[in-house]
Amino acid sequence: MQLYGVVYMNNIIGINSLSFRYQSKFIFEKFTLNIKDGEWISIVGPNGSGKSTLVKILIGLLESDSNIIVDKLTLNRENIDKIRKKIGVVFENTEDSFVAETVADDIAFTLENLAYDPKEIGRMVEDIAMEFKIDDILEKEPNFLSGGEKQKVALASAMVARPKILIIDDALEMIDEKSKNEILEILNKLHKERYLTIITITQNLEETYKTDRMVVINDGNILIDGPTINVLEEDKIFNRIGLSLPFMVDLSIKLKLYGLIDHIILDMDEMVNALWK
């Protein structure tokens, strides 16, 4: 179900009638989704809803019965290497992604795999490290980093080759609030300054606040699709699929019922000001 009359042009990803079966069960059946170039979209759903399977299909780890276009290229074996250069991915479990002895070498590994000029690699690693504020840990071993530092390094590795699309697959779930907020601010800057397309995969609705659009899926089906701030008001849908509303969203919905405010407010200071008017 698509609400609010949202229309997207200039799609960077087009998924047309996706069908994917695991053993005897359909994970997706005739699933269609378009993602606009430069959009920050959150794909939200409970465990088992198909979110991570969708990511694996988009980066070619799983083959599917569908016509999928990524930045004007058809997703197939012939184009998969070109498509992977256009997509950076950060997964939840960063422990499996580190392959080198130092942070600098680990970020450089991404560029080496893409056959970048060795003379350029050092400069590119330093540039991305400055951007993500991890230049002070470049010589550290990944095993000695905090959870937040590991996620920043994983994000830097995903972005060092300047892909057009970044996928965050439940990658902020296990880090502290300070690190999470820092990463979200970095993502917001990349989204605005580079016109980066970002796909946030999560079941934590607080991670969707800065996104332009939210798609809620369950059992491989789209339940609702629209501007994030509007979709957050659909509390009955979230309750039905077992996702908890953030405190500020839940409070806003209750205050709207009493006519004390007229829209969802996500910032506590803004809420206080609204109630004192």
PDB file of C-alpha atoms in Angstrom:
ATOM      1  CA  MET A   1       0.000   0.000   0.000  1.00  0.00           C
ATOM      2  CA  GLN A   2       1.408   3.381  -0.979  1.00  0.00           C
ATOM      3  CA  LEU A   3       0.075   6.445   0.780  1.00  0.00           C
ATOM      4  CA  TYR A   4       0.331  10.219   0.487  1.00  0.00           C
ATOM      5  CA  GLY A   5       0.635  10.246  -3.322  1.00  0.00           C
ATOM      6  CA  VAL A   6       4.425   9.935  -3.324  1.00  0.00           C
ATOM      7  CA  VAL A   7       5.849   9.896  -6.863  1.00  0.00           C
ATOM      8  CA  TYR A   8       9.561   9.308  -7.535  1.00  0.00           C
ATOM      9  CA  MET A   9      11.341  10.140 -10.777  1.00  0.00           C
ATOM     10  CA  ASN A  10      14.960   9.568 -11.868  1.00  0.00           C
ATOM     11  CA  ASN A  11      15.270   6.236 -10.088  1.00  0.00           C
ATOM     12  CA  ILE A  12      18.751   4.983  -9.254  1.00  0.00           C
ATOM     13  CA  ILE A  13      17.334   1.588  -8.220  1.00  0.00           C
ATOM     14  CA  GLY A  14      14.316  -0.031  -9.808  1.00  0.00           C
ATOM     15  CA  ILE A  15      13.004  -3.380  -8.543  1.00  0.00           C
ATOM     16  CA  ASN A  16      10.230  -4.724 -10.732  1.00  0.00           C
ATOM     17  CA  SER A  17       8.135  -7.697  -9.613  1.00  0.00           C
ATOM     18  CA  LEU A  18      10.843  -9.363  -7.515  1.00  0.00           C
ATOM     19  CA  SER A  19      10.271 -13.011  -6.638  1.00  0.00           C
ATOM     20  CA  PHE A  20      12.654 -14.890  -4.356  1.00  0.00           C
ATOM     21  CA  ARG A  21      12.105 -18.259  -2.732  1.00  0.00           C
ATOM     22  CA  TYR A  22      14.100 -19.825   0.104  1.00  0.00           C
ATOM     23  CA  GLN A  23      13.524 -23.575   0.099  1.00  0.00           C
ATOM     24  CA  SER A  24       9.736 -23.853  -0.261  1.00  0.00           C
ATOM     25  CA  LYS A  25       8.851 -20.405   1.114  1.00  0.00           C
ATOM     26  CA  PHE A  26       8.526 -17.187  -0.870  1.00  0.00           C
ATOM     27  CA  ILE A  27      10.463 -14.355   0.818  1.00  0.00           C
ATOM     28  CA  PHE A  28       9.349 -11.969  -1.940  1.00  0.00           C
ATOM     29  CA  GLU A  29       6.625 -12.453  -4.513  1.00  0.00           C
ATOM     30  CA  LYS A  30       6.027  -9.759  -7.149  1.00  0.00           C
ATOM     31  CA  PHE A  31       7.729  -7.132  -4.938  1.00  0.00           C
ATOM     32  CA  THR A  32       8.213  -3.745  -6.611  1.00  0.00           C
ATOM     33  CA  LEU A  33      10.182  -0.786  -5.247  1.00  0.00           C
ATOM     34  CA  ASN A  34      11.818   2.264  -6.838  1.00  0.00           C
ATOM     35  CA  ILE A  35      14.460   4.380  -5.113  1.00  0.00           C
ATOM     36  CA  LYS A  36      15.155   7.888  -6.336  1.00  0.00           C
ATOM     37  CA  ASP A  37      18.657   9.130  -7.120  1.00  0.00           C
ATOM     38  CA  GLY A  38      19.894  11.195  -4.152  1.00  0.00           C
ATOM     39  CA  GLU A  39      17.160   9.960  -1.811  1.00  0.00           C
ATOM     40  CA  TRP A  40      17.669   8.814   1.782  1.00  0.00           C
ATOM     41  CA  ILE A  41      15.207   5.999   2.296  1.00  0.00           C
ATOM     42  CA  SER A  42      14.658   3.791   5.324  1.00  0.00           C
ATOM     43  CA  ILE A  43      13.393   0.250   4.843  1.00  0.00           C
ATOM     44  CA  VAL A  44      11.861  -0.831   8.121  1.00  0.00           C
ATOM     45  CA  GLY A  45      10.488  -4.125   9.334  1.00  0.00           C
ATOM     46  CA  PRO A  46      10.786  -6.780  12.043  1.00  0.00           C
ATOM     47  CA  ASN A  47      13.264  -9.670  11.953  1.00  0.00           C
ATOM     48  CA  GLY A  48      12.403 -12.046   9.134  1.00  0.00           C
ATOM     49  CA  SER A  49      10.583  -9.427   7.071  1.00  0.00           C
ATOM     50  CA  GLY A  50      13.015  -9.720   4.139  1.00  0.00           C
ATOM     51  CA  LYS A  51      15.162  -6.599   4.721  1.00  0.00           C
ATOM     52  CA  SER A  52      18.607  -8.228   4.699  1.00  0.00           C
ATOM     53  CA  THR A  53      17.618 -10.630   1.917  1.00  0.00           C
ATOM     54  CA  LEU A  54      16.811  -7.586  -0.212  1.00  0.00           C
ATOM     55  CA  VAL A  55      20.287  -6.155   0.442  1.00  0.00           C
ATOM     56  CA  LYS A  56      21.960  -9.442  -0.572  1.00  0.00           C
ATOM     57  CA  ILE A  57      19.937  -9.495  -3.786  1.00  0.00           C
ATOM     58  CA  LEU A  58      20.915  -5.901  -4.644  1.00  0.00           C
ATOM     59  CA  ILE A  59      24.645  -6.611  -4.277  1.00  0.00           C
ATOM     60  CA  GLY A  60      24.448  -9.914  -6.127  1.00  0.00           C
ATOM     61  CA  LEU A  61      25.017 -12.311  -3.231  1.00  0.00           C
ATOM     62  CA  LEU A  62      21.657 -13.929  -3.994  1.00  0.00           C
ATOM     63  CA  GLU A  63      20.150 -14.440  -7.436  1.00  0.00           C
ATOM     64  CA  SER A  64      16.489 -13.672  -7.940  1.00  0.00           C
ATOM     65  CA  ASP A  65      13.743 -13.797 -10.507  1.00  0.00           C
ATOM     66  CA  SER A  66      13.322 -10.093 -11.214  1.00  0.00           C
ATOM     67  CA  ASN A  67      14.188  -7.205 -13.462  1.00  0.00           C
ATOM     68  CA  ILE A  68      16.400  -5.020 -11.240  1.00  0.00           C
ATOM     69  CA  ILE A  69      18.106  -1.881 -12.531  1.00  0.00           C
ATOM     70  CA  VAL A  70      20.915  -0.188 -10.569  1.00  0.00           C
ATOM     71  CA  ASP A  71      22.063   3.167 -11.947  1.00  0.00           C
ATOM     72  CA  LYS A  72      20.922   2.243 -15.483  1.00  0.00           C
ATOM     73  CA  LEU A  73      22.578  -1.201 -15.365  1.00  0.00           C
ATOM     74  CA  THR A  74      20.599  -4.441 -15.334  1.00  0.00           C
ATOM     75  CA  LEU A  75      21.535  -6.570 -12.332  1.00  0.00           C
ATOM     76  CA  ASN A  76      23.041  -9.721 -13.835  1.00  0.00           C
ATOM     77  CA  ARG A  77      26.310 -11.654 -13.826  1.00  0.00           C
ATOM     78  CA  GLU A  78      27.726  -9.547 -16.630  1.00  0.00           C
ATOM     79  CA  ASN A  79      27.184  -6.247 -14.775  1.00  0.00           C
ATOM     80  CA  ILE A  80      27.607  -7.286 -11.138  1.00  0.00           C
ATOM     81  CA  ASP A  81      31.203  -6.037 -10.778  1.00  0.00           C
ATOM     82  CA  LYS A  82      30.250  -2.636 -12.194  1.00  0.00           C
ATOM     83  CA  ILE A  83      27.232  -2.462  -9.906  1.00  0.00           C
ATOM     84  CA  ARG A  84      29.233  -3.355  -6.791  1.00  0.00           C
ATOM     85  CA  LYS A  85      31.526  -0.400  -7.493  1.00  0.00           C
ATOM     86  CA  LYS A  86      28.470   1.844  -7.277  1.00  0.00           C
ATOM     87  CA  ILE A  87      27.323   0.478  -3.896  1.00  0.00           C
ATOM     88  CA  GLY A  88      28.963   0.723  -0.481  1.00  0.00           C
ATOM     89  CA  VAL A  89      27.557  -1.538   2.240  1.00  0.00           C
ATOM     90  CA  VAL A  90      27.954  -1.516   6.023  1.00  0.00           C
ATOM     91  CA  PHE A  91      26.648  -4.594   7.819  1.00  0.00           C
ATOM     92  CA  GLU A  92      25.737  -5.086  11.474  1.00  0.00           C
ATOM     93  CA  ASN A  93      28.606  -7.427  12.319  1.00  0.00           C
ATOM     94  CA  THR A  94      31.794  -5.481  11.604  1.00  0.00           C
ATOM     95  CA  GLU A  95      34.040  -8.131  13.162  1.00  0.00           C
ATOM     96  CA  ASP A  96      33.877 -10.181   9.955  1.00  0.00           C
ATOM     97  CA  SER A  97      34.739  -7.222   7.729  1.00  0.00           C
ATOM     98  CA  PHE A  98      38.225  -6.419   9.054  1.00  0.00           C
ATOM     99  CA  VAL A  99      40.995  -8.081   7.046  1.00  0.00           C
ATOM    100  CA  ALA A 100      44.146  -6.046   7.772  1.00  0.00           C
ATOM    101  CA  GLU A 101      46.389  -5.309  10.750  1.00  0.00           C
ATOM    102  CA  THR A 102      45.687  -1.572  10.924  1.00  0.00           C
ATOM    103  CA  VAL A 103      42.725   0.693  10.256  1.00  0.00           C
ATOM    104  CA  ALA A 104      44.597   2.407   7.402  1.00  0.00           C
ATOM    105  CA  ASP A 105      45.391  -0.901   5.716  1.00  0.00           C
ATOM    106  CA  ASP A 106      41.833  -2.075   6.136  1.00  0.00           C
ATOM    107  CA  ILE A 107      40.382   1.001   4.407  1.00  0.00           C
ATOM    108  CA  ALA A 108      43.060   0.741   1.706  1.00  0.00           C
ATOM    109  CA  PHE A 109      42.064  -2.878   1.053  1.00  0.00           C
ATOM    110  CA  THR A 110      38.788  -1.686  -0.485  1.00  0.00           C
ATOM    111  CA  LEU A 111      40.679   0.459  -2.994  1.00  0.00           C
ATOM    112  CA  GLU A 112      43.211  -2.275  -3.751  1.00  0.00           C
ATOM    113  CA  ASN A 113      40.370  -4.641  -4.621  1.00  0.00           C
ATOM    114  CA  LEU A 114      39.024  -2.032  -7.036  1.00  0.00           C
ATOM    115  CA  ALA A 115      42.479  -1.706  -8.666  1.00  0.00           C
ATOM    116  CA  TYR A 116      43.074   1.941  -7.748  1.00  0.00           C
ATOM    117  CA  ASP A 117      46.484   3.449  -8.461  1.00  0.00           C
ATOM    118  CA  PRO A 118      48.717   2.709  -5.430  1.00  0.00           C
ATOM    119  CA  LYS A 119      49.923   6.324  -5.558  1.00  0.00           C
ATOM    120  CA  GLU A 120      46.354   7.517  -4.966  1.00  0.00           C
ATOM    121  CA  ILE A 121      45.377   5.067  -2.249  1.00  0.00           C
ATOM    122  CA  GLY A 122      47.259   6.738   0.611  1.00  0.00           C
ATOM    123  CA  ARG A 123      45.765  10.135  -0.139  1.00  0.00           C
ATOM    124  CA  MET A 124      42.257   8.718  -0.461  1.00  0.00           C
ATOM    125  CA  VAL A 125      42.563   6.892   2.873  1.00  0.00           C
ATOM    126  CA  GLU A 126      43.735  10.069   4.612  1.00  0.00           C
ATOM    127  CA  ASP A 127      40.912  12.108   3.061  1.00  0.00           C
ATOM    128  CA  ILE A 128      38.161   9.721   4.158  1.00  0.00           C
ATOM    129  CA  ALA A 129      39.726   9.365   7.617  1.00  0.00           C
ATOM    130  CA  MET A 130      39.597  13.134   8.083  1.00  0.00           C
ATOM    131  CA  GLU A 131      35.993  13.229   6.905  1.00  0.00           C
ATOM    132  CA  PHE A 132      34.931  10.544   9.392  1.00  0.00           C
ATOM    133  CA  LYS A 133      37.170  11.903  12.164  1.00  0.00           C
ATOM    134  CA  ILE A 134      39.159   8.697  12.525  1.00  0.00           C
ATOM    135  CA  ASP A 135      42.534  10.062  11.407  1.00  0.00           C
ATOM    136  CA  ASP A 136      43.850   9.592  14.950  1.00  0.00           C
ATOM    137  CA  ILE A 137      43.255   5.803  14.894  1.00  0.00           C
ATOM    138  CA  LEU A 138      44.624   4.928  11.456  1.00  0.00           C
ATOM    139  CA  GLU A 139      47.564   2.981  12.897  1.00  0.00           C
ATOM    140  CA  LYS A 140      45.510   1.115  15.474  1.00  0.00           C
ATOM    141  CA  GLU A 141      44.584  -2.558  15.181  1.00  0.00           C
ATOM    142  CA  PRO A 142      40.835  -2.998  14.561  1.00  0.00           C
ATOM    143  CA  ASN A 143      40.559  -5.444  17.474  1.00  0.00           C
ATOM    144  CA  PHE A 144      41.367  -2.642  19.910  1.00  0.00           C
ATOM    145  CA  LEU A 145      38.678  -0.237  18.700  1.00  0.00           C
ATOM    146  CA  SER A 146      35.405   0.548  20.438  1.00  0.00           C
ATOM    147  CA  GLY A 147      32.122  -0.458  18.822  1.00  0.00           C
ATOM    148  CA  GLY A 148      31.503   3.079  17.590  1.00  0.00           C
ATOM    149  CA  GLU A 149      35.031   3.358  16.157  1.00  0.00           C
ATOM    150  CA  LYS A 150      34.627   0.036  14.333  1.00  0.00           C
ATOM    151  CA  GLN A 151      31.427   1.216  12.705  1.00  0.00           C
ATOM    152  CA  LYS A 152      33.064   4.477  11.625  1.00  0.00           C
ATOM    153  CA  VAL A 153      35.927   2.511  10.079  1.00  0.00           C
ATOM    154  CA  ALA A 154      33.462   0.186   8.319  1.00  0.00           C
ATOM    155  CA  LEU A 155      31.589   3.225   7.020  1.00  0.00           C
ATOM    156  CA  ALA A 156      34.821   4.864   5.853  1.00  0.00           C
ATOM    157  CA  SER A 157      35.792   1.651   4.044  1.00  0.00           C
ATOM    158  CA  ALA A 158      32.398   1.592   2.334  1.00  0.00           C
ATOM    159  CA  MET A 159      32.691   5.240   1.274  1.00  0.00           C
ATOM    160  CA  VAL A 160      36.391   5.576   0.410  1.00  0.00           C
ATOM    161  CA  ALA A 161      35.788   4.769  -3.285  1.00  0.00           C
ATOM    162  CA  ARG A 162      32.940   7.317  -3.379  1.00  0.00           C
ATOM    163  CA  PRO A 163      30.060   5.022  -4.378  1.00  0.00           C
ATOM    164  CA  LYS A 164      26.777   6.548  -5.540  1.00  0.00           C
ATOM    165  CA  ILE A 165      24.727   4.358  -3.179  1.00  0.00           C
ATOM    166  CA  LEU A 166      25.328   3.525   0.482  1.00  0.00           C
ATOM    167  CA  ILE A 167      23.438   0.732   2.254  1.00  0.00           C
ATOM    168  CA  ILE A 168      23.406   0.669   6.073  1.00  0.00           C
ATOM    169  CA  ASP A 169      22.143  -2.789   7.063  1.00  0.00           C
ATOM    170  CA  ASP A 170      21.291  -2.713  10.798  1.00  0.00           C
ATOM    171  CA  ALA A 171      24.804  -1.343  11.300  1.00  0.00           C
ATOM    172  CA  LEU A 172      23.952   1.127  14.099  1.00  0.00           C
ATOM    173  CA  GLU A 173      22.082  -1.271  16.351  1.00  0.00           C
ATOM    174  CA  MET A 174      24.834  -2.268  18.786  1.00  0.00           C
ATOM    175  CA  ILE A 175      26.704   1.025  19.306  1.00  0.00           C
ATOM    176  CA  ASP A 176      26.293   3.733  21.942  1.00  0.00           C
ATOM    177  CA  GLU A 177      24.018   6.741  21.395  1.00  0.00           C
ATOM    178  CA  LYS A 178      26.893   9.234  21.089  1.00  0.00           C
ATOM    179  CA  SER A 179      28.585   7.251  18.314  1.00  0.00           C
ATOM    180  CA  LYS A 180      25.245   6.617  16.612  1.00  0.00           C
ATOM    181  CA  ASN A 181      24.409  10.333  16.549  1.00  0.00           C
ATOM    182  CA  GLU A 182      27.884  11.180  15.214  1.00  0.00           C
ATOM    183  CA  ILE A 183      27.492   8.658  12.409  1.00  0.00           C
ATOM    184  CA  LEU A 184      23.996   9.893  11.548  1.00  0.00           C
ATOM    185  CA  GLU A 185      25.342  13.456  11.296  1.00  0.00           C
ATOM    186  CA  ILE A 186      28.114  12.263   8.954  1.00  0.00           C
ATOM    187  CA  LEU A 187      25.542  10.448   6.825  1.00  0.00           C
ATOM    188  CA  ASN A 188      23.351  13.544   6.726  1.00  0.00           C
ATOM    189  CA  LYS A 189      26.309  15.610   5.504  1.00  0.00           C
ATOM    190  CA  LEU A 190      27.182  13.058   2.807  1.00  0.00           C
ATOM    191  CA  HIS A 191      23.568  12.896   1.700  1.00  0.00           C
ATOM    192  CA  LYS A 192      23.306  16.656   1.274  1.00  0.00           C
ATOM    193  CA  GLU A 193      26.764  17.524  -0.014  1.00  0.00           C
ATOM    194  CA  ARG A 194      27.375  14.582  -2.358  1.00  0.00           C
ATOM    195  CA  TYR A 195      23.769  13.878  -3.329  1.00  0.00           C
ATOM    196  CA  LEU A 196      24.454  10.385  -1.966  1.00  0.00           C
ATOM    197  CA  THR A 197      21.650   7.843  -2.143  1.00  0.00           C
ATOM    198  CA  ILE A 198      21.379   6.169   1.265  1.00  0.00           C
ATOM    199  CA  ILE A 199      19.342   3.086   2.138  1.00  0.00           C
ATOM    200  CA  THR A 200      18.961   2.548   5.887  1.00  0.00           C
ATOM    201  CA  ILE A 201      17.812  -0.962   6.798  1.00  0.00           C
ATOM    202  CA  THR A 202      16.582  -1.083  10.399  1.00  0.00           C
ATOM    203  CA  GLN A 203      13.908  -1.992  12.902  1.00  0.00           C
ATOM    204  CA  ASN A 204      14.864   0.936  15.156  1.00  0.00           C
ATOM    205  CA  LEU A 205      12.603   3.818  14.168  1.00  0.00           C
ATOM    206  CA  GLU A 206      14.845   6.432  15.812  1.00  0.00           C
ATOM    207  CA  GLU A 207      17.422   5.730  13.073  1.00  0.00           C
ATOM    208  CA  THR A 208      14.921   6.901  10.440  1.00  0.00           C
ATOM    209  CA  TYR A 209      14.438  10.491  11.649  1.00  0.00           C
ATOM    210  CA  LYS A 210      16.714  12.105   9.049  1.00  0.00           C
ATOM    211  CA  THR A 211      15.479   9.984   6.146  1.00  0.00           C
ATOM    212  CA  ASP A 212      13.306  11.423   3.390  1.00  0.00           C
ATOM    213  CA  ARG A 213      11.098   8.403   2.941  1.00  0.00           C
ATOM    214  CA  MET A 214      10.142   5.269   4.839  1.00  0.00           C
ATOM    215  CA  VAL A 215       9.032   1.928   3.453  1.00  0.00           C
ATOM    216  CA  VAL A 216       7.627  -0.524   5.994  1.00  0.00           C
ATOM    217  CA  ILE A 217       7.747  -4.170   4.969  1.00  0.00           C
ATOM    218  CA  ASN A 218       6.597  -7.408   6.551  1.00  0.00           C
ATOM    219  CA  ASP A 219       6.642 -10.924   5.149  1.00  0.00           C
ATOM    220  CA  GLY A 220       8.129  -9.544   1.938  1.00  0.00           C
ATOM    221  CA  ASN A 221       5.273  -7.110   1.329  1.00  0.00           C
ATOM    222  CA  ILE A 222       5.167  -3.312   1.479  1.00  0.00           C
ATOM    223  CA  LEU A 223       2.694  -2.224   4.149  1.00  0.00           C
ATOM    224  CA  ILE A 224       3.168   1.513   3.720  1.00  0.00           C
ATOM    225  CA  ASP A 225       5.402   3.852   1.729  1.00  0.00           C
ATOM    226  CA  GLY A 226       5.622   7.608   2.177  1.00  0.00           C
ATOM    227  CA  PRO A 227       7.474  10.572   3.709  1.00  0.00           C
ATOM    228  CA  THR A 228       9.087   9.438   6.957  1.00  0.00           C
ATOM    229  CA  ILE A 229       7.393  12.006   9.187  1.00  0.00           C
ATOM    230  CA  ASN A 230       3.981  10.897   7.898  1.00  0.00           C
ATOM    231  CA  VAL A 231       4.624   7.160   8.105  1.00  0.00           C
ATOM    232  CA  LEU A 232       5.751   7.527  11.737  1.00  0.00           C
ATOM    233  CA  GLU A 233       2.169   8.490  12.605  1.00  0.00           C
ATOM    234  CA  GLU A 234       0.865   5.092  11.521  1.00  0.00           C
ATOM    235  CA  ASP A 235       1.150   3.613  15.021  1.00  0.00           C
ATOM    236  CA  LYS A 236      -1.370   0.831  14.364  1.00  0.00           C
ATOM    237  CA  ILE A 237       0.841  -0.631  11.616  1.00  0.00           C
ATOM    238  CA  PHE A 238       3.939  -0.600  13.815  1.00  0.00           C
ATOM    239  CA  ASN A 239       2.052  -2.148  16.719  1.00  0.00           C
ATOM    240  CA  ARG A 240       0.717  -4.886  14.439  1.00  0.00           C
ATOM    241  CA  ILE A 241       4.203  -5.961  13.311  1.00  0.00           C
ATOM    242  CA  GLY A 242       5.784  -5.591  16.750  1.00  0.00           C
ATOM    243  CA  LEU A 243       7.937  -2.497  16.264  1.00  0.00           C
ATOM    244  CA  SER A 244       8.132  -0.049  19.158  1.00  0.00           C
ATOM    245  CA  LEU A 245       7.476   3.628  18.541  1.00  0.00           C
ATOM    246  CA  PRO A 246      10.194   5.987  19.833  1.00  0.00           C
ATOM    247  CA  PHE A 247       9.176   7.963  22.918  1.00  0.00           C
ATOM    248  CA  MET A 248       8.891  11.298  21.086  1.00  0.00           C
ATOM    249  CA  VAL A 249       6.734   9.816  18.333  1.00  0.00           C
ATOM    250  CA  ASP A 250       4.438   8.067  20.819  1.00  0.00           C
ATOM    251  CA  LEU A 251       4.176  11.249  22.900  1.00  0.00           C
ATOM    252  CA  SER A 252       3.412  13.342  19.802  1.00  0.00           C
ATOM    253  CA  ILE A 253       0.604  11.008  18.724  1.00  0.00           C
ATOM    254  CA  LYS A 254      -0.988  11.167  22.183  1.00  0.00           C
ATOM    255  CA  LEU A 255      -0.703  14.966  22.376  1.00  0.00           C
ATOM    256  CA  LYS A 256      -2.210  15.299  18.896  1.00  0.00           C
ATOM    257  CA  LEU A 257      -5.255  13.369  20.087  1.00  0.00           C
ATOM    258  CA  TYR A 258      -5.798  16.019  22.755  1.00  0.00           C
ATOM    259  CA  GLY A 259      -5.257  18.839  20.282  1.00  0.00           C
ATOM    260  CA  LEU A 260      -2.159  20.117  22.097  1.00  0.00           C
ATOM    261  CA  ILE A 261       0.064  19.893  19.009  1.00  0.00           C
ATOM    262  CA  ASP A 262      -0.753  19.446  15.316  1.00  0.00           C
ATOM    263  CA  HIS A 263       2.234  17.464  14.016  1.00  0.00           C
ATOM    264  CA  ILE A 264       4.857  14.913  15.021  1.00  0.00           C
ATOM    265  CA  ILE A 265       7.707  16.547  16.975  1.00  0.00           C
ATOM    266  CA  LEU A 266      10.966  14.605  17.302  1.00  0.00           C
ATOM    267  CA  ASP A 267      13.034  17.115  19.304  1.00  0.00           C
ATOM    268  CA  MET A 268      12.385  17.550  23.037  1.00  0.00           C
ATOM    269  CA  ASP A 269      13.244  21.271  23.100  1.00  0.00           C
ATOM    270  CA  GLU A 270      10.883  21.883  20.189  1.00  0.00           C
ATOM    271  CA  MET A 271       8.200  19.934  22.046  1.00  0.00           C
ATOM    272  CA  VAL A 272       8.602  22.035  25.200  1.00  0.00           C
ATOM    273  CA  ASN A 273       8.378  25.246  23.167  1.00  0.00           C
ATOM    274  CA  ALA A 274       5.266  24.019  21.383  1.00  0.00           C
ATOM    275  CA  LEU A 275       3.508  23.146  24.634  1.00  0.00           C
ATOM    276  CA  TRP A 276       4.391  26.469  26.306  1.00  0.00           C
ATOM    277  CA  LYS A 277       2.976  28.610  23.505  1.00  0.00           C
TER     278      LYS A 277
END
